[in-house]
Coordinates of C-alpha atoms and ligand atoms in Angstrom, one line a residue:
M1 CA -52.8 31.0 12.0
D2 CA -56.4 30.8 11.1
E3 CA -58.6 33.8 11.4
D4 CA -60.8 32.5 14.1
T5 CA -58.1 31.5 16.4
P6 CA -58.3 33.8 19.4
R7 CA -55.4 36.1 20.0
T8 CA -53.3 35.3 23.0
D9 CA -51.5 38.5 23.5
G10 CA -53.3 39.4 26.6
G11 CA -54.9 42.4 24.9
T12 CA -54.0 44.8 27.7
E13 CA -50.6 46.0 26.9
R14 CA -51.2 47.4 23.5
A15 CA -54.3 48.7 21.9
E16 CA -53.5 47.6 18.3
P17 CA -51.5 44.4 18.1
A18 CA -49.9 43.7 14.7
E19 CA -52.1 41.6 12.5
D20 CA -49.8 38.6 11.9
V21 CA -48.5 37.9 15.4
A22 CA -50.3 35.7 17.8
L23 CA -49.0 33.2 20.2
D24 CA -51.3 30.3 20.7
P25 CA -50.1 27.3 22.7
W26 CA -52.8 25.1 21.1
G27 CA -52.8 26.6 17.7
S28 CA -50.5 26.0 14.8
A29 CA -46.9 26.5 15.7
S30 CA -45.8 29.1 13.2
V31 CA -44.6 32.6 13.6
G32 CA -44.8 35.2 10.9
D33 CA -41.9 37.3 11.9
Y34 CA -39.7 36.6 14.9
A35 CA -38.7 40.2 15.2
D36 CA -42.3 41.2 15.9
L37 CA -42.3 39.1 19.0
F38 CA -39.8 41.5 20.6
E39 CA -41.9 44.5 20.3
E40 CA -45.3 42.8 20.6
F41 CA -44.7 40.7 23.7
G42 CA -41.6 42.1 25.3
I43 CA -39.5 39.0 24.5
E44 CA -35.9 40.1 24.3
A45 CA -33.3 39.3 21.6
F46 CA -31.0 36.5 22.6
D47 CA -28.1 38.4 21.1
D48 CA -28.3 40.8 24.1
V49 CA -27.4 38.1 26.6
A50 CA -25.3 35.8 24.4
D51 CA -22.1 37.4 25.5
D52 CA -22.8 36.5 29.1
V53 CA -23.0 32.8 28.4
T54 CA -19.7 31.0 28.7
D55 CA -19.3 28.4 26.0
P56 CA -22.7 28.7 24.5
H57 CA -24.6 25.8 22.9
Y58 CA -24.6 25.6 19.1
L59 CA -28.3 26.5 19.0
M60 CA -27.3 29.7 20.7
R61 CA -24.3 30.4 18.4
R62 CA -26.4 29.8 15.3
G63 CA -29.3 32.1 16.2
V64 CA -31.8 29.2 16.5
I65 CA -32.4 30.3 20.0
F66 CA -33.4 33.8 19.2
G67 CA -35.2 35.2 22.2
H68 CA -35.4 35.1 26.0
R69 CA -36.9 36.5 29.1
E70 CA -34.5 37.4 31.9
Y71 CA -32.0 34.7 30.8
D72 CA -29.3 37.0 32.3
A73 CA -30.2 35.6 35.7
V74 CA -29.5 32.1 34.6
A75 CA -26.3 33.0 32.7
E76 CA -25.1 34.8 35.8
A77 CA -25.8 31.9 38.1
M78 CA -24.1 29.5 35.6
A79 CA -21.0 31.7 35.4
N80 CA -20.8 32.0 39.2
D81 CA -21.4 28.4 40.0
E82 CA -24.6 29.3 41.8
P83 CA -27.7 27.1 41.8
F84 CA -30.0 27.3 38.8
A85 CA -32.4 25.0 37.0
A86 CA -33.8 24.1 33.6
L87 CA -37.3 22.6 33.0
S88 CA -39.4 21.8 30.0
G89 CA -42.5 19.7 29.3
F90 CA -43.8 17.7 26.5
M91 CA -47.3 16.9 25.5
P92 CA -47.5 13.2 24.6
T93 CA -49.7 13.5 21.6
G94 CA -47.6 11.7 19.1
D95 CA -44.0 10.6 18.4
P96 CA -41.2 12.8 19.5
H97 CA -39.6 14.4 16.4
I98 CA -36.6 16.5 15.5
G99 CA -38.3 19.6 16.7
H100 CA -38.5 18.1 20.2
K101 CA -34.9 17.2 20.0
L102 CA -34.0 20.9 20.2
V103 CA -35.7 21.1 23.6
F104 CA -34.3 17.8 24.8
D105 CA -30.8 19.1 23.9
E106 CA -31.4 22.4 25.6
I107 CA -32.4 20.7 28.9
I108 CA -29.4 18.4 28.7
W109 CA -27.0 21.2 28.0
H110 CA -28.1 23.1 31.0
Q111 CA -27.8 20.0 33.1
R112 CA -24.2 19.6 31.9
Q113 CA -23.5 23.2 32.8
G114 CA -24.4 22.3 36.4
G115 CA -28.2 23.0 36.5
D116 CA -30.9 21.0 38.1
A117 CA -32.7 19.5 35.2
F118 CA -36.4 18.6 34.8
G119 CA -38.3 17.0 32.0
L120 CA -42.0 16.4 32.4
I121 CA -44.8 14.7 30.5
A122 CA -47.8 17.0 30.1
D123 CA -50.3 14.2 30.3
L124 CA -53.1 16.3 31.9
E125 CA -52.8 18.7 29.1
A126 CA -52.8 16.0 26.4
H127 CA -55.9 14.5 27.9
S128 CA -57.9 17.7 28.5
A129 CA -56.8 19.9 25.6
R130 CA -56.1 17.2 23.0
G131 CA -58.5 14.5 24.1
M132 CA -55.8 11.7 24.2
S133 CA -56.8 8.5 26.0
W134 CA -54.7 7.4 28.9
D135 CA -53.4 4.4 26.9
E136 CA -52.2 6.5 24.1
I137 CA -50.6 8.9 26.5
D138 CA -48.7 6.1 28.3
E139 CA -47.3 4.9 25.0
H140 CA -46.2 8.3 23.8
A141 CA -44.9 9.3 27.2
R142 CA -42.5 6.3 27.1
N143 CA -41.2 7.4 23.7
Y144 CA -40.5 10.9 24.8
L145 CA -38.7 9.8 27.9
L146 CA -36.6 7.2 26.0
S147 CA -35.4 9.8 23.5
L148 CA -34.6 12.3 26.3
L149 CA -32.5 9.6 28.1
A150 CA -30.9 8.5 24.8
L151 CA -29.8 12.0 24.1
G152 CA -28.0 12.1 27.5
F153 CA -30.4 13.3 30.2
D154 CA -29.0 12.1 33.5
A155 CA -32.0 10.9 35.4
E156 CA -30.0 10.2 38.5
E157 CA -29.1 13.9 38.8
G158 CA -32.3 15.3 37.2
E159 CA -35.9 14.6 37.6
L160 CA -38.5 13.2 35.2
Y161 CA -42.2 13.2 36.0
R162 CA -45.7 13.1 34.6
Q163 CA -48.0 15.9 35.7
S164 CA -50.7 13.4 36.8
D165 CA -48.4 11.7 39.2
N166 CA -46.8 14.7 40.9
R167 CA -48.8 15.7 43.9
E168 CA -46.5 18.6 44.8
V169 CA -47.1 20.1 41.4
Q170 CA -50.8 19.7 41.7
D171 CA -50.8 21.3 45.2
L172 CA -48.7 24.2 43.9
G173 CA -51.1 24.6 41.0
F174 CA -54.0 24.8 43.4
E175 CA -52.3 27.5 45.3
L176 CA -51.3 29.5 42.2
G177 CA -54.9 29.1 40.9
S178 CA -56.2 31.2 43.8
K179 CA -54.3 34.1 42.3
A180 CA -55.6 33.7 38.8
N181 CA -59.1 34.2 37.5
F182 CA -61.2 33.4 34.4
S183 CA -61.1 36.9 32.9
E184 CA -57.4 36.6 32.7
F185 CA -57.5 33.2 31.0
E186 CA -59.9 34.7 28.6
A187 CA -57.6 37.5 27.8
I188 CA -54.4 35.5 27.6
Y189 CA -55.6 32.3 25.9
G190 CA -58.9 33.3 24.3
F191 CA -60.8 30.8 26.6
D192 CA -64.5 31.2 26.6
G193 CA -67.7 29.7 28.0
E194 CA -67.0 26.6 25.8
T195 CA -63.6 25.8 27.2
N196 CA -63.5 22.7 29.3
I197 CA -62.6 23.0 33.0
S198 CA -59.8 20.5 32.9
H199 CA -58.1 22.4 30.1
M200 CA -58.1 25.3 32.5
Q201 CA -56.7 23.1 35.2
S202 CA -53.9 22.0 32.9
V203 CA -52.9 25.6 32.3
I204 CA -52.6 26.2 36.0
T205 CA -50.7 22.9 36.3
Q206 CA -48.2 24.2 33.7
T207 CA -47.6 27.3 35.8
A208 CA -46.9 25.0 38.7
D209 CA -44.5 22.9 36.5
I210 CA -42.6 26.0 35.7
L211 CA -42.1 27.0 39.4
Y212 CA -41.6 23.4 40.6
P213 CA -37.8 23.5 40.4
Q214 CA -37.9 26.3 43.0
L215 CA -40.1 24.3 45.3
V216 CA -38.0 21.2 45.3
D217 CA -35.1 22.9 47.0
E218 CA -34.9 26.7 47.1
P219 CA -35.8 29.6 44.9
K220 CA -33.3 29.9 42.1
P221 CA -33.0 31.2 38.6
T222 CA -34.8 28.7 36.3
V223 CA -34.9 28.6 32.5
I224 CA -37.8 27.2 30.5
P225 CA -36.6 26.3 27.0
V226 CA -39.6 26.3 24.7
G227 CA -41.0 27.5 21.4
P228 CA -42.4 31.0 21.4
D229 CA -45.9 29.6 21.3
Q230 CA -45.5 28.8 25.0
D231 CA -44.7 32.4 25.9
P232 CA -48.2 33.1 27.2
H233 CA -47.6 30.4 29.8
V234 CA -44.3 31.9 30.8
R235 CA -45.8 35.4 31.1
L236 CA -48.6 34.2 33.2
T237 CA -46.3 32.2 35.5
R238 CA -43.9 35.2 35.9
D239 CA -46.9 37.2 37.1
L240 CA -48.2 34.5 39.4
A241 CA -44.7 34.0 40.9
T242 CA -44.9 37.7 41.9
R243 CA -48.5 37.6 43.1
V244 CA -47.9 34.9 45.7
R245 CA -45.0 36.7 47.2
Y246 CA -45.5 37.9 50.8
F247 CA -43.8 41.3 50.4
K248 CA -43.3 43.7 47.6
V249 CA -40.0 45.7 47.7
T250 CA -39.8 49.1 46.2
E251 CA -37.7 52.2 46.5
A252 CA -39.1 55.5 47.9
F253 CA -38.0 58.9 49.0
A254 CA -40.8 60.1 51.3
S255 CA -44.1 58.9 52.6
F256 CA -45.8 58.9 49.2
E257 CA -45.5 56.3 46.4
L258 CA -43.8 56.8 43.1
D259 CA -44.0 55.0 39.9
D260 CA -40.7 54.0 38.1
D261 CA -40.6 57.1 36.0
E262 CA -41.4 59.5 38.8
R263 CA -38.8 57.8 40.9
Q264 CA -36.2 58.6 38.4
L265 CA -37.0 62.3 38.4
V266 CA -37.2 62.5 42.2
R267 CA -33.8 60.7 42.4
A268 CA -32.3 63.3 40.0
A269 CA -33.6 66.1 42.2
Y270 CA -32.4 64.4 45.4
D271 CA -29.0 63.7 44.0
A272 CA -28.6 67.3 42.7
L273 CA -29.7 68.9 46.0
A274 CA -28.1 66.4 48.4
A275 CA -24.7 66.8 46.7
G276 CA -25.1 70.6 47.0
S277 CA -26.0 70.6 50.6
A278 CA -23.3 68.1 51.6
G279 CA -20.6 70.2 49.9
D280 CA -18.8 69.2 46.7
D281 CA -16.2 66.8 48.0
A282 CA -18.1 65.3 50.9
E283 CA -19.6 61.9 50.7
I284 CA -23.4 62.1 50.7
D285 CA -24.6 61.1 54.0
D286 CA -28.3 60.7 53.9
A287 CA -29.0 61.4 57.5
E288 CA -27.2 64.8 57.4
T289 CA -28.6 66.2 54.2
D290 CA -31.6 68.4 54.7
V291 CA -33.5 68.2 51.4
R292 CA -37.2 68.9 51.7
C293 CA -39.9 67.9 49.2
E294 CA -40.7 71.5 48.4
D295 CA -37.0 72.2 47.6
A296 CA -37.0 69.2 45.2
A297 CA -40.2 70.4 43.6
E298 CA -38.6 73.8 42.9
W299 CA -35.5 72.1 41.4
L300 CA -37.6 69.8 39.3
A301 CA -39.8 72.6 38.0
D302 CA -36.8 74.0 36.1
Y303 CA -35.4 70.7 35.1
E304 CA -35.6 69.4 31.5
P305 CA -36.1 65.6 32.0
P306 CA -35.0 62.9 29.4
E307 CA -37.7 62.2 26.9
S308 CA -38.4 58.8 28.2
V309 CA -39.7 60.1 31.5
S310 CA -40.9 63.5 30.6
E311 CA -44.5 62.5 31.0
A312 CA -43.9 61.7 34.7
K313 CA -42.8 65.3 35.5
S314 CA -46.2 66.8 36.5
G315 CA -47.1 63.8 38.7
A316 CA -43.7 63.9 40.5
L317 CA -44.1 67.7 40.9
D318 CA -47.6 67.3 42.5
K319 CA -46.3 64.7 44.9
L320 CA -43.3 66.7 45.9
R321 CA -45.3 69.9 46.4
S322 CA -47.8 68.2 48.6
G323 CA -44.9 66.7 50.5
G324 CA -44.1 70.3 51.7
K325 CA -41.5 70.3 54.4
E326 CA -41.2 66.5 54.7
P327 CA -37.5 65.6 54.3
L328 CA -36.6 63.6 51.2
R329 CA -34.6 60.5 52.2
P330 CA -34.0 57.4 50.0
R331 CA -35.3 54.2 51.5
V332 CA -36.5 50.8 50.5
R333 CA -40.1 50.0 51.3
F334 CA -41.6 46.6 52.0
F335 CA -45.3 46.3 51.3
D336 CA -47.2 43.5 53.0
R337 CA -48.8 41.8 50.0
N338 CA -49.8 38.3 51.3
A339 CA -47.9 37.9 54.6
T340 CA -49.3 36.4 57.7
E341 CA -49.2 38.6 60.8
E342 CA -46.3 36.7 62.2
A343 CA -44.4 37.0 59.0
F344 CA -44.9 40.7 59.0
E345 CA -43.7 40.9 62.6
A346 CA -40.7 38.8 61.7
L347 CA -39.9 41.0 58.7
I348 CA -39.8 44.1 61.0
E349 CA -37.5 42.3 63.3
A350 CA -35.2 41.2 60.4
V351 CA -34.7 44.7 59.0
D352 CA -31.4 46.0 60.2
G353 CA -30.7 49.7 61.0
E354 CA -33.0 52.6 61.0
K355 CA -36.6 51.7 60.1
R356 CA -40.1 53.0 60.3
V357 CA -43.1 50.8 60.6
F358 CA -46.5 51.8 59.2
E359 CA -49.8 50.1 58.7
G360 CA -49.1 47.6 55.9
H361 CA -45.5 48.7 55.1
V362 CA -42.1 49.2 56.6
D363 CA -39.5 51.7 55.4
A364 CA -35.8 50.7 55.9
F365 CA -33.2 53.4 55.6
E366 CA -30.0 51.4 55.7
L367 CA -30.6 48.6 53.3
T368 CA -29.9 48.4 49.6
R369 CA -32.6 47.2 47.3
G370 CA -30.8 43.8 46.9
E371 CA -30.4 43.3 50.6
A372 CA -34.0 44.1 51.1
E373 CA -35.0 41.5 48.5
S374 CA -33.0 38.9 50.3
V375 CA -34.5 39.7 53.7
A376 CA -38.0 39.6 52.2
R377 CA -37.3 36.2 50.6
E378 CA -35.8 34.7 53.7
V379 CA -38.6 35.8 56.0
E380 CA -41.2 34.5 53.5
I381 CA -39.6 31.1 53.2
D382 CA -39.3 30.8 57.0
H383 CA -43.0 31.4 57.3
D384 CA -44.3 28.9 54.8
G385 CA -44.2 31.1 51.7
F386 CA -42.6 30.2 48.4
G387 CA -40.2 33.1 47.9
F388 CA -40.2 32.4 44.1
R389 CA -38.1 34.2 41.6
Q390 CA -39.7 35.0 38.3
P391 CA -38.8 32.2 35.9
S392 CA -36.7 32.9 32.8
S393 CA -37.2 31.4 29.3
I394 CA -35.4 30.9 26.0
Y395 CA -37.2 30.6 22.7
H396 CA -36.1 28.7 19.6
R397 CA -37.2 29.1 16.1
F398 CA -39.5 26.5 14.6
M399 CA -38.0 24.3 11.9
T400 CA -39.3 24.7 8.4
G401 CA -41.1 21.6 7.2
L402 CA -39.1 19.4 4.8
T403 CA -41.8 19.9 2.2
G404 CA -41.7 23.7 2.7
G405 CA -44.3 25.4 4.9
K406 CA -44.5 24.5 8.5
M407 CA -43.4 21.3 10.1
S408 CA -46.5 19.4 11.1
S409 CA -46.9 16.1 12.9
S410 CA -50.0 15.4 10.8
V411 CA -47.9 15.6 7.6
P412 CA -45.3 12.8 7.9
A413 CA -43.2 13.9 5.0
S414 CA -42.8 17.4 6.5
H415 CA -40.9 16.2 9.6
I416 CA -38.7 13.4 10.8
S417 CA -39.8 11.4 13.8
L418 CA -37.0 10.2 16.1
L419 CA -38.7 6.8 15.6
D420 CA -38.6 6.9 11.8
D421 CA -36.8 4.0 10.1
P422 CA -33.3 5.4 9.3
E423 CA -33.9 4.6 5.6
D424 CA -37.2 6.6 5.7
G425 CA -35.3 9.4 7.3
Y426 CA -32.8 9.2 4.4
D427 CA -35.5 9.2 1.8
K428 CA -37.3 12.2 3.4
V429 CA -34.2 14.3 3.3
R430 CA -33.5 13.3 -0.3
A431 CA -37.0 14.3 -1.2
A432 CA -36.9 17.6 0.7
T433 CA -37.6 21.0 -0.8
T434 CA -34.5 23.2 -1.1
G435 CA -33.5 26.8 -1.6
G436 CA -31.8 25.8 -4.8
R437 CA -32.2 27.3 -8.3
D438 CA -34.1 25.7 -11.2
T439 CA -31.0 24.5 -13.0
A440 CA -27.4 23.6 -12.0
E441 CA -26.2 26.4 -14.3
E442 CA -28.2 29.0 -12.5
Q443 CA -27.2 27.7 -9.2
R444 CA -23.5 28.1 -10.1
E445 CA -24.1 31.6 -11.3
L446 CA -26.4 32.9 -8.6
G447 CA -25.7 30.6 -5.7
G448 CA -28.4 28.8 -3.7
E449 CA -30.6 30.4 -1.0
A450 CA -29.4 28.7 2.1
D451 CA -31.4 31.1 4.3
E452 CA -34.6 29.7 2.6
C453 CA -33.5 26.1 2.6
P454 CA -35.0 23.4 4.9
V455 CA -32.0 21.2 4.2
Y456 CA -29.6 23.9 5.4
E457 CA -31.7 24.2 8.5
L458 CA -31.2 20.5 9.1
Y459 CA -27.5 21.0 9.1
A460 CA -27.7 24.0 11.4
Y461 CA -30.3 22.7 13.8
L462 CA -29.2 19.1 14.0
L463 CA -26.9 17.3 11.6
A464 CA -23.8 19.4 12.1
G465 CA -24.0 19.0 15.9
D466 CA -21.3 21.1 17.5
D467 CA -19.3 21.4 14.2
D468 CA -19.5 25.1 13.2
E469 CA -17.0 24.5 10.4
L470 CA -19.5 22.2 8.6
T471 CA -22.4 24.7 8.8
K472 CA -20.2 27.5 7.6
T473 CA -18.8 25.4 4.7
V474 CA -22.3 24.3 3.6
Y475 CA -23.5 27.9 3.8
S476 CA -20.8 29.6 2.0
E477 CA -20.4 26.9 -0.7
C478 CA -24.2 27.1 -1.2
V479 CA -24.5 30.9 -1.6
N480 CA -21.3 31.0 -3.7
G481 CA -22.7 28.5 -6.1
E482 CA -20.1 25.9 -5.4
R483 CA -22.5 23.4 -4.0
L484 CA -25.4 21.8 -5.8
C485 CA -28.5 20.5 -4.1
G486 CA -28.2 16.9 -5.2
G487 CA -24.9 16.3 -3.4
C488 CA -25.8 18.5 -0.5
K489 CA -29.0 16.5 0.1
E490 CA -27.1 13.2 -0.3
Q491 CA -24.7 14.3 2.4
A492 CA -27.5 15.5 4.7
A493 CA -29.5 12.3 4.1
E494 CA -26.6 10.1 5.1
L495 CA -26.0 12.1 8.2
M496 CA -29.7 11.8 9.0
R497 CA -29.6 8.1 8.5
E498 CA -26.6 7.8 10.8
F499 CA -28.2 10.0 13.4
L500 CA -31.3 8.0 13.5
E501 CA -29.4 4.7 13.6
D502 CA -27.3 5.9 16.5
H503 CA -30.2 7.5 18.3
Q504 CA -32.4 4.4 18.1
E505 CA -29.6 2.2 19.4
K506 CA -29.2 4.5 22.4
R507 CA -33.0 4.4 22.9
E508 CA -32.7 0.7 23.3
E509 CA -30.0 1.0 25.8
A510 CA -32.2 3.6 27.6
E511 CA -35.0 1.1 28.1
E512 CA -33.3 -0.4 31.1
L513 CA -32.6 3.1 32.6
L514 CA -36.3 4.0 32.1
D515 CA -37.6 0.8 33.8
D516 CA -35.4 1.6 36.8
L517 CA -37.0 5.0 37.2
D518 CA -39.8 5.6 39.6
I519 CA -42.2 6.7 36.9
D520 CA -45.4 4.9 36.1
L521 CA -45.9 4.3 32.4
D522 CA -48.8 1.9 32.7
S523 CA -51.3 4.2 34.4
D524 CA -54.5 2.7 35.7
R525 CA -56.4 5.9 35.3
R526 CA -59.9 5.6 34.1
G527 CA -61.4 8.1 31.9
T528 CA -62.8 8.9 28.5
G529 CA -61.3 7.2 25.4
G530 CA -60.2 10.2 23.5
E531 CA -61.5 12.3 20.7
H532 CA -61.0 10.7 17.3
Ligands
LIG1 N1 -47.7 23.1 27.1 C1 -46.5 22.4 26.7 C2 -46.7 21.9 25.2 O1 -47.7 22.1 24.6 C3 -46.1 21.3 27.6 C4 -45.7 21.8 29.0 C5 -46.4 21.5 30.1 C6 -44.6 22.6 29.4 N2 -45.8 22.0 31.2 C7 -44.7 22.7 30.8 C8 -43.6 23.2 28.7 C9 -43.7 23.4 31.5 C10 -42.7 23.9 29.4 C11 -42.7 24.0 30.8 O2 -45.8 21.2 24.7
LIG2 FE1 -30.0 23.9 0.3 FE2 -27.8 22.6 0.0 FE3 -29.2 23.3 -2.1 FE4 -27.9 25.1 -0.7 S1 -27.0 23.5 -1.9 S2 -30.0 25.3 -1.4 S3 -28.1 24.3 1.3 S4 -29.8 21.9 -0.5

């Protein structure tokens, strides 16, 4: 990442971001240390959800997909046969290459697991952020779509679109844009007074892309498979999805508000005292316990809270003390965030059981948090709201370039295009950098460094396909010194040639499929000719 590239970490969550981490959607796609992304941005380790995925994809099994945000929601829907979706987008700035294939495969896999699948061409972004002309965009778009179809995307079940042609996406973007402002774009993306307006519009369009699967039919868990450089978009979209909601559902114990940590302490006090007052064996019946704020304050004053919430103790104490004799009773609270008057009325109506209505919020005493979330979503949708869930994401590692360093579309020898002549593909692999030792003798003695080897990556990310035995064999033979690079590369190069031959044959077959689709690849848009 060059020094001048603006940081894109939002700048608000931590005062001192680590020097080598920055996620820039339009910068160079490289990441210093993947582990830093967890702490720095709150991306979670994929390992943590891997066990919830039935029959995981090989990219998940091999750690190529390393991180996620809330993928548990998608895994759960998948396991329970509930609706879910997968969507990703591609900027048509050049030929699709083996890095894009990872994402194509991820979309297709989710489609085969029963998800609604979406693939989009980010043409507005390519035109505004990369200065591509519409003619160039048309040609590249065609190539992306052909490869996606050739790899098995089912276009009858799923949906392919280009941003410029999707009116619903643009309308959604307009709506979402009314909840975002320039300062935020400045903080997230490093935009400044020089940033062109259409580039900003393309960002808001991407947030609409990400939520589009939930607009088409109903709100549902949606996974966005992307490289970690796209995480700023995911974070922004997760925020906007919340900001457009009609109601905010929280849990409370009395008239005052609590933050999450304070709530944990008040709950501890309530549980201790309510259990006492209801007798040891009796079920806790909220209506019959008689715990008052001041009692809870007294209890809490002597309580030693867990370290993680200890800072919240004095705040919780203040609130409980000023609550005085007000009874403490658990409840869910609905705040009116963006609702129309009718929607707020309808919500009050829809809350079952005991409730209390206040200016701008409703307290419900007989609903669980989950039930309350569903009621809020249903009322919102019935009253022309979106009812979005926050989108989920998964992140894959970037492939190392064949020449070492990063894979870059401007260095042809560093990557393999899906349109490369199979012989060129063969040659590029034969010429690739390896993790091998200087001499065969050393290699036999010390073993190769498969973890540092772009050729090993080719096996793991692509050439071995679903065959874990092959990756394991290559790996162990390499590190044990039983495998020499010449033969290893020959094998990989042949597999690459076969893959490209096969893929290109399938692309030809896909031509017809593509022509039958309702997607305009000969746009008559006028505009500027591109920056060269
Ligand atoms: N910004 C993405 C890229 O640079 C393309 C994109 C547009 C996208 N809309 C999207 C990716 C929605 C994922 C989801 O390639
Ligand atoms: Fe890489 Fe294969 Fe050489 Fe090992 S033997 S370093 S995997 S090329």
